[in-house]
PDB file of C-alpha atoms in Angstrom:
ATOM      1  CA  UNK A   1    -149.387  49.479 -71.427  1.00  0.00           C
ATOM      2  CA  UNK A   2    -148.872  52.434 -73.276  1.00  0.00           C
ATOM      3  CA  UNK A   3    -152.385  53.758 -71.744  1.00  0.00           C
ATOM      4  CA  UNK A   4    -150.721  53.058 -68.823  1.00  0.00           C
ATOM      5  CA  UNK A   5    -150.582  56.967 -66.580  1.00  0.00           C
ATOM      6  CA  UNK A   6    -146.675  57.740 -65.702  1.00  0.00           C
ATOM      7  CA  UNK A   7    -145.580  54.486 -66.420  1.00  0.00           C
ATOM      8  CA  UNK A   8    -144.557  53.986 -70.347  1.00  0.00           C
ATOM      9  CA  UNK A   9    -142.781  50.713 -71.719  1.00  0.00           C
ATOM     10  CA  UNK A  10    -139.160  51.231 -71.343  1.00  0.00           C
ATOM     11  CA  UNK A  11    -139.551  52.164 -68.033  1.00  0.00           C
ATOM     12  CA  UNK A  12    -141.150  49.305 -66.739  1.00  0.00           C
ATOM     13  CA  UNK A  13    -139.005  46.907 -68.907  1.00  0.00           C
ATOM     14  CA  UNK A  14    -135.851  48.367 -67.494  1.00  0.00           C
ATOM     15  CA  UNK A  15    -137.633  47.978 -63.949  1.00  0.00           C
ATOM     16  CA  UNK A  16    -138.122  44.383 -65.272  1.00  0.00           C
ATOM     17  CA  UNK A  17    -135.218  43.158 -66.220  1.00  0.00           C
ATOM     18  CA  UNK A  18    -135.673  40.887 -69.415  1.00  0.00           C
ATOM     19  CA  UNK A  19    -138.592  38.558 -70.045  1.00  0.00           C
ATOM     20  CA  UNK A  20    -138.576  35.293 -72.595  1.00  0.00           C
ATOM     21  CA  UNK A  21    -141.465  33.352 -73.647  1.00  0.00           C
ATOM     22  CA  UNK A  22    -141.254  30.435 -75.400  1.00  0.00           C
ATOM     23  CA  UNK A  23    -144.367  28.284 -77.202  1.00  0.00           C
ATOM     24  CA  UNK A  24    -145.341  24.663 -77.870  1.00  0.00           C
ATOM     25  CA  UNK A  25    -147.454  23.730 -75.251  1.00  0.00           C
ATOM     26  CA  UNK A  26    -147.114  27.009 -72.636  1.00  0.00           C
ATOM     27  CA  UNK A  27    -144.635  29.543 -71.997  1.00  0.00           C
ATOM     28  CA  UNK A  28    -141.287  29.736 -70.348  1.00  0.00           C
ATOM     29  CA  UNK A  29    -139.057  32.465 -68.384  1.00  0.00           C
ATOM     30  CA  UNK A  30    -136.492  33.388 -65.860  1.00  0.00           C
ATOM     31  CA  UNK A  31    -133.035  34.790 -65.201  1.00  0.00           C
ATOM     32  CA  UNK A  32    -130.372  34.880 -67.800  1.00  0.00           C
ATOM     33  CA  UNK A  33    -126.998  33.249 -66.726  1.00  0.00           C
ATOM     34  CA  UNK A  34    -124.366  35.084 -67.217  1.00  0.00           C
ATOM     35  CA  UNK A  35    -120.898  34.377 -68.057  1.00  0.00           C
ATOM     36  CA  UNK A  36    -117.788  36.200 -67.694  1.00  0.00           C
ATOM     37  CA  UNK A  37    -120.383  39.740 -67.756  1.00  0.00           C
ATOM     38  CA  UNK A  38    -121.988  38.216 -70.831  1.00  0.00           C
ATOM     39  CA  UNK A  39    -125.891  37.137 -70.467  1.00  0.00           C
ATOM     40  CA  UNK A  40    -126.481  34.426 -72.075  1.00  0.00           C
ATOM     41  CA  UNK A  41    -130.072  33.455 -74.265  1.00  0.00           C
ATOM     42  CA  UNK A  42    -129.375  29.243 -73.246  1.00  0.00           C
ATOM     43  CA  UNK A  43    -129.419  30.382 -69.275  1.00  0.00           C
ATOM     44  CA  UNK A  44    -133.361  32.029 -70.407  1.00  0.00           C
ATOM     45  CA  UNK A  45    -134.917  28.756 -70.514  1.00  0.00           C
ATOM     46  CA  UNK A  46    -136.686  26.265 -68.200  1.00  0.00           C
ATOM     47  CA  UNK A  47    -138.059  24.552 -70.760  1.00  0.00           C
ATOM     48  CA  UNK A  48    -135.955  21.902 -72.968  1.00  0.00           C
ATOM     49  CA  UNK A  49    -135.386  23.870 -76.854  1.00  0.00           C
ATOM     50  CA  UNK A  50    -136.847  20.741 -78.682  1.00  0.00           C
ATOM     51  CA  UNK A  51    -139.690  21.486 -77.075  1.00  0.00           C
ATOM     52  CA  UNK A  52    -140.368  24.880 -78.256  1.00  0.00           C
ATOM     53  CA  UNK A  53    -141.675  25.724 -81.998  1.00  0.00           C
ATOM     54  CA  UNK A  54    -140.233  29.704 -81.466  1.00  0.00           C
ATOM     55  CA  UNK A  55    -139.486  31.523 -78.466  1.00  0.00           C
ATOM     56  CA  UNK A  56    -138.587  35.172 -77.715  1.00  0.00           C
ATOM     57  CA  UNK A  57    -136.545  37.865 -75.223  1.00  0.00           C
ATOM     58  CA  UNK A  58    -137.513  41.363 -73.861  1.00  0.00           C
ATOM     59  CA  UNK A  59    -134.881  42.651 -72.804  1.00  0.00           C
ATOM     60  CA  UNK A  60    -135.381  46.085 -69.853  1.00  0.00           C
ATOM     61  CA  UNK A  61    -134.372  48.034 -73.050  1.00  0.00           C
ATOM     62  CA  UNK A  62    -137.024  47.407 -74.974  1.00  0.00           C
ATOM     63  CA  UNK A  63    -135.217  45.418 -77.895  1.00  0.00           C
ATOM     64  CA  UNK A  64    -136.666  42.005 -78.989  1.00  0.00           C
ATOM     65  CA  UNK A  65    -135.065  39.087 -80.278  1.00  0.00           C
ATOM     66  CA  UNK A  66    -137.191  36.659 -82.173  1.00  0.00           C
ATOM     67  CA  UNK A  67    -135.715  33.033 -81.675  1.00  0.00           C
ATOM     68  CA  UNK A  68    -136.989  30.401 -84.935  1.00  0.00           C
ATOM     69  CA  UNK A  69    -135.581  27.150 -86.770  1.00  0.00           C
ATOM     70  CA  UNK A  70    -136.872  28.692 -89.601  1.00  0.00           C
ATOM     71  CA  UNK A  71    -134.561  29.828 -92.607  1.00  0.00           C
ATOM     72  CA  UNK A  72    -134.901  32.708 -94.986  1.00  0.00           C
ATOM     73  CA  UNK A  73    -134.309  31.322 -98.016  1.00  0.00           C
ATOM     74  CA  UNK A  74    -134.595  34.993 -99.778  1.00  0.00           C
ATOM     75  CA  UNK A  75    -138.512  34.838 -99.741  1.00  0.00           C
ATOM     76  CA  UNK A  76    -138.487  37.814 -97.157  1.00  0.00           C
ATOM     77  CA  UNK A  77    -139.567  35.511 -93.943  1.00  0.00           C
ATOM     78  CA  UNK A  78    -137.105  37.271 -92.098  1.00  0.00           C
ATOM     79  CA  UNK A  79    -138.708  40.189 -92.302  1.00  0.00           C
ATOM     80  CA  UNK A  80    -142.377  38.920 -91.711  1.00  0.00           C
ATOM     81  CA  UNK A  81    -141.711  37.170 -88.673  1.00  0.00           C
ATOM     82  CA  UNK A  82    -139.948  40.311 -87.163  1.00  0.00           C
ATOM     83  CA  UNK A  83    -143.051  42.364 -88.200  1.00  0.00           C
ATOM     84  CA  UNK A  84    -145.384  39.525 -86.704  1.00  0.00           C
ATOM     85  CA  UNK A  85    -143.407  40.153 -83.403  1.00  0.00           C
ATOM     86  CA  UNK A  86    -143.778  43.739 -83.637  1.00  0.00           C
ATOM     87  CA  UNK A  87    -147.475  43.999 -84.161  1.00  0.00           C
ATOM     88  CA  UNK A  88    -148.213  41.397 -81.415  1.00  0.00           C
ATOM     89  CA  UNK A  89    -145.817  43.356 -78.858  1.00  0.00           C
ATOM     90  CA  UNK A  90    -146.909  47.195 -80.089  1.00  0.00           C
ATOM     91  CA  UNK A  91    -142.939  47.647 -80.343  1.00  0.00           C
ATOM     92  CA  UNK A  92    -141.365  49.340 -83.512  1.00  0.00           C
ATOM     93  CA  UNK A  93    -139.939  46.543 -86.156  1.00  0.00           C
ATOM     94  CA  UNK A  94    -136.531  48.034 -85.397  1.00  0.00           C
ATOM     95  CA  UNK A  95    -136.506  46.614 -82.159  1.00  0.00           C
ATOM     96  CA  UNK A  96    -137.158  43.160 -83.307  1.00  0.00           C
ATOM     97  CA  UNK A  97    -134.149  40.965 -83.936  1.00  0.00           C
ATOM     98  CA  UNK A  98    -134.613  37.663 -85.389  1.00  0.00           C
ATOM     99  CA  UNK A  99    -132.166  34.720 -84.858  1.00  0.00           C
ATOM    100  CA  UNK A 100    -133.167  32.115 -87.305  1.00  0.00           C
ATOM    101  CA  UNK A 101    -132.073  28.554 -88.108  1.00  0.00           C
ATOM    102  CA  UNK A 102    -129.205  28.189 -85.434  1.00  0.00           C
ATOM    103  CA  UNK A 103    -129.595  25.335 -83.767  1.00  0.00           C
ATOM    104  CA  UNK A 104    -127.303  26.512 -80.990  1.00  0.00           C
ATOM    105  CA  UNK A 105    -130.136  29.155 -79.844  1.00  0.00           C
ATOM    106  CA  UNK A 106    -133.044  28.258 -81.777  1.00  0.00           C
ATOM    107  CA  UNK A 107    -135.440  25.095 -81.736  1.00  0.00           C
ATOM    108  CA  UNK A 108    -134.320  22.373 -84.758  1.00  0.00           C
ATOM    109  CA  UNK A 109    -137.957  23.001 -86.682  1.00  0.00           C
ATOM    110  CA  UNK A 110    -136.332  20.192 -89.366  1.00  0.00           C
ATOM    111  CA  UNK A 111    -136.713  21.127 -92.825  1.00  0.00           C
ATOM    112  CA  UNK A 112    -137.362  24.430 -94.598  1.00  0.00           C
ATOM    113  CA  UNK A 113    -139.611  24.699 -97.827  1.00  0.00           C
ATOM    114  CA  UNK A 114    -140.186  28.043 -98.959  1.00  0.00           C
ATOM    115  CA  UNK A 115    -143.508  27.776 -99.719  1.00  0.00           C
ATOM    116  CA  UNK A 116    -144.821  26.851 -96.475  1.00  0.00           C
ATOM    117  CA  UNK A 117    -141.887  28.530 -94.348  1.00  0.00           C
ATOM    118  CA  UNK A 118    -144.005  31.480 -93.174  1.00  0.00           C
ATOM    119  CA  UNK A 119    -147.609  29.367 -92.894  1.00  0.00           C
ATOM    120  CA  UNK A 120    -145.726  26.696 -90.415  1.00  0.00           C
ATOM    121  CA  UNK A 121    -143.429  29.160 -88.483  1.00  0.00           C
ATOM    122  CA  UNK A 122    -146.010  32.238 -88.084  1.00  0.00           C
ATOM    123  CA  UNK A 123    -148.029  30.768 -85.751  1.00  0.00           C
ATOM    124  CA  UNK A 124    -145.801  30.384 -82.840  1.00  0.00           C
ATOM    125  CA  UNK A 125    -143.820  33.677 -82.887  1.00  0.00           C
ATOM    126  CA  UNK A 126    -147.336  35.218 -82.907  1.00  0.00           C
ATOM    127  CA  UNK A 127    -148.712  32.989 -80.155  1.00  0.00           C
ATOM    128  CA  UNK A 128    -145.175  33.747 -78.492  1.00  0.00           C
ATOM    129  CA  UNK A 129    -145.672  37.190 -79.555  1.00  0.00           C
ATOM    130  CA  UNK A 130    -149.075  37.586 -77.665  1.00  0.00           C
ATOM    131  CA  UNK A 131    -148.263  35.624 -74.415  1.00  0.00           C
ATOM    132  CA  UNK A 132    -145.137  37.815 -73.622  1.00  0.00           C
ATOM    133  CA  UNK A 133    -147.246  40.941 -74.479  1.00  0.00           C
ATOM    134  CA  UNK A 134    -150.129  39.240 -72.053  1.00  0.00           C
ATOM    135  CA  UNK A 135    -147.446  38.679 -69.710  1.00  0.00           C
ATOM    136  CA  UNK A 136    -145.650  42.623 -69.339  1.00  0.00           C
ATOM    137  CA  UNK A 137    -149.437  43.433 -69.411  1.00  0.00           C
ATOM    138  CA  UNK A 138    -149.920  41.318 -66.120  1.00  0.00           C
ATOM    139  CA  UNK A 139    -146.563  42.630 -64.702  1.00  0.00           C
ATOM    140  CA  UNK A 140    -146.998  46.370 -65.537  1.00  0.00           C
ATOM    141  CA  UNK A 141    -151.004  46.242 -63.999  1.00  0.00           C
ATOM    142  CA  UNK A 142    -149.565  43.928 -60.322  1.00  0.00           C
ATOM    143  CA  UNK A 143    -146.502  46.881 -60.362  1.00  0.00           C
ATOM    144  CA  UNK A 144    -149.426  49.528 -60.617  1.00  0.00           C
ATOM    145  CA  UNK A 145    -152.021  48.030 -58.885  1.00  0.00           C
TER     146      UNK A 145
END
């Protein structure tokens, strides 16, 4: 996208709207809901949370928000998983948000052991990562032609 002639990232995402991709077994996205002016991250998904290991949200401004069951229990995963998103999306790591280990928004991964925290929850916000970039990709080239 960023190759992309007249056409860079934040102006196709605001075009957009907001995009979320989830992953366990394929990919999710739609509308937000919103309520009383407020979107909300539940009204993003057609697929049930328990069946997602991480999922994320573009939003038309560009900002990502990581969404993981994972904790950071001071080992830095935080931090890794927000820079996985980044380098799979070509977006800054200032732009990624991550919301981690609240069941409310996030998937209920079970338990949390700090030595295998980032090894089990790496995979999916990268595969999560790489289908919403595939995804813009797709959007940005049918916009384009």
């Amino acid at each position: 996208m960023t190759n992309a002639p007249g056409l860079s990232r934040r102006a196709f995402l605001e075009g957009a709207g907001i995009l979320a991709v989830g992953w366990n077994s394929g990919f999710a996205w739609g509308a937000p809901s919103v309520s009383n002016g407020v979107k909300s991250p539940t009204g993003l998904r057609s697929t049930n949370p328990e069946d997602l290991d991480a999922w994320l949200t573009v939003s038309n401004t560009g900002k990502v928000t990581v969404y993981t069951g994972r904790i950071d229990m001071g080992t830095g995963t935080e931090t890794v998983f927000g820079q996985f998103a980044a380098e799979e999306l070509d977006v800054r790591f200032d732009q990624v948000k991550v919301v981690m280990g609240d069941t409310r928004l996030t998937p209920d991964q079970g338990k949390t052991t700090a030595s295998h925290n980032v090894v089990r929850g790496a995979q999916p916000i990268r595969v999560a990562a790489a289908t919403a970039r595939t995804a813009l990709i797709d959007l940005a080239a049918t916009r384009l032609r």
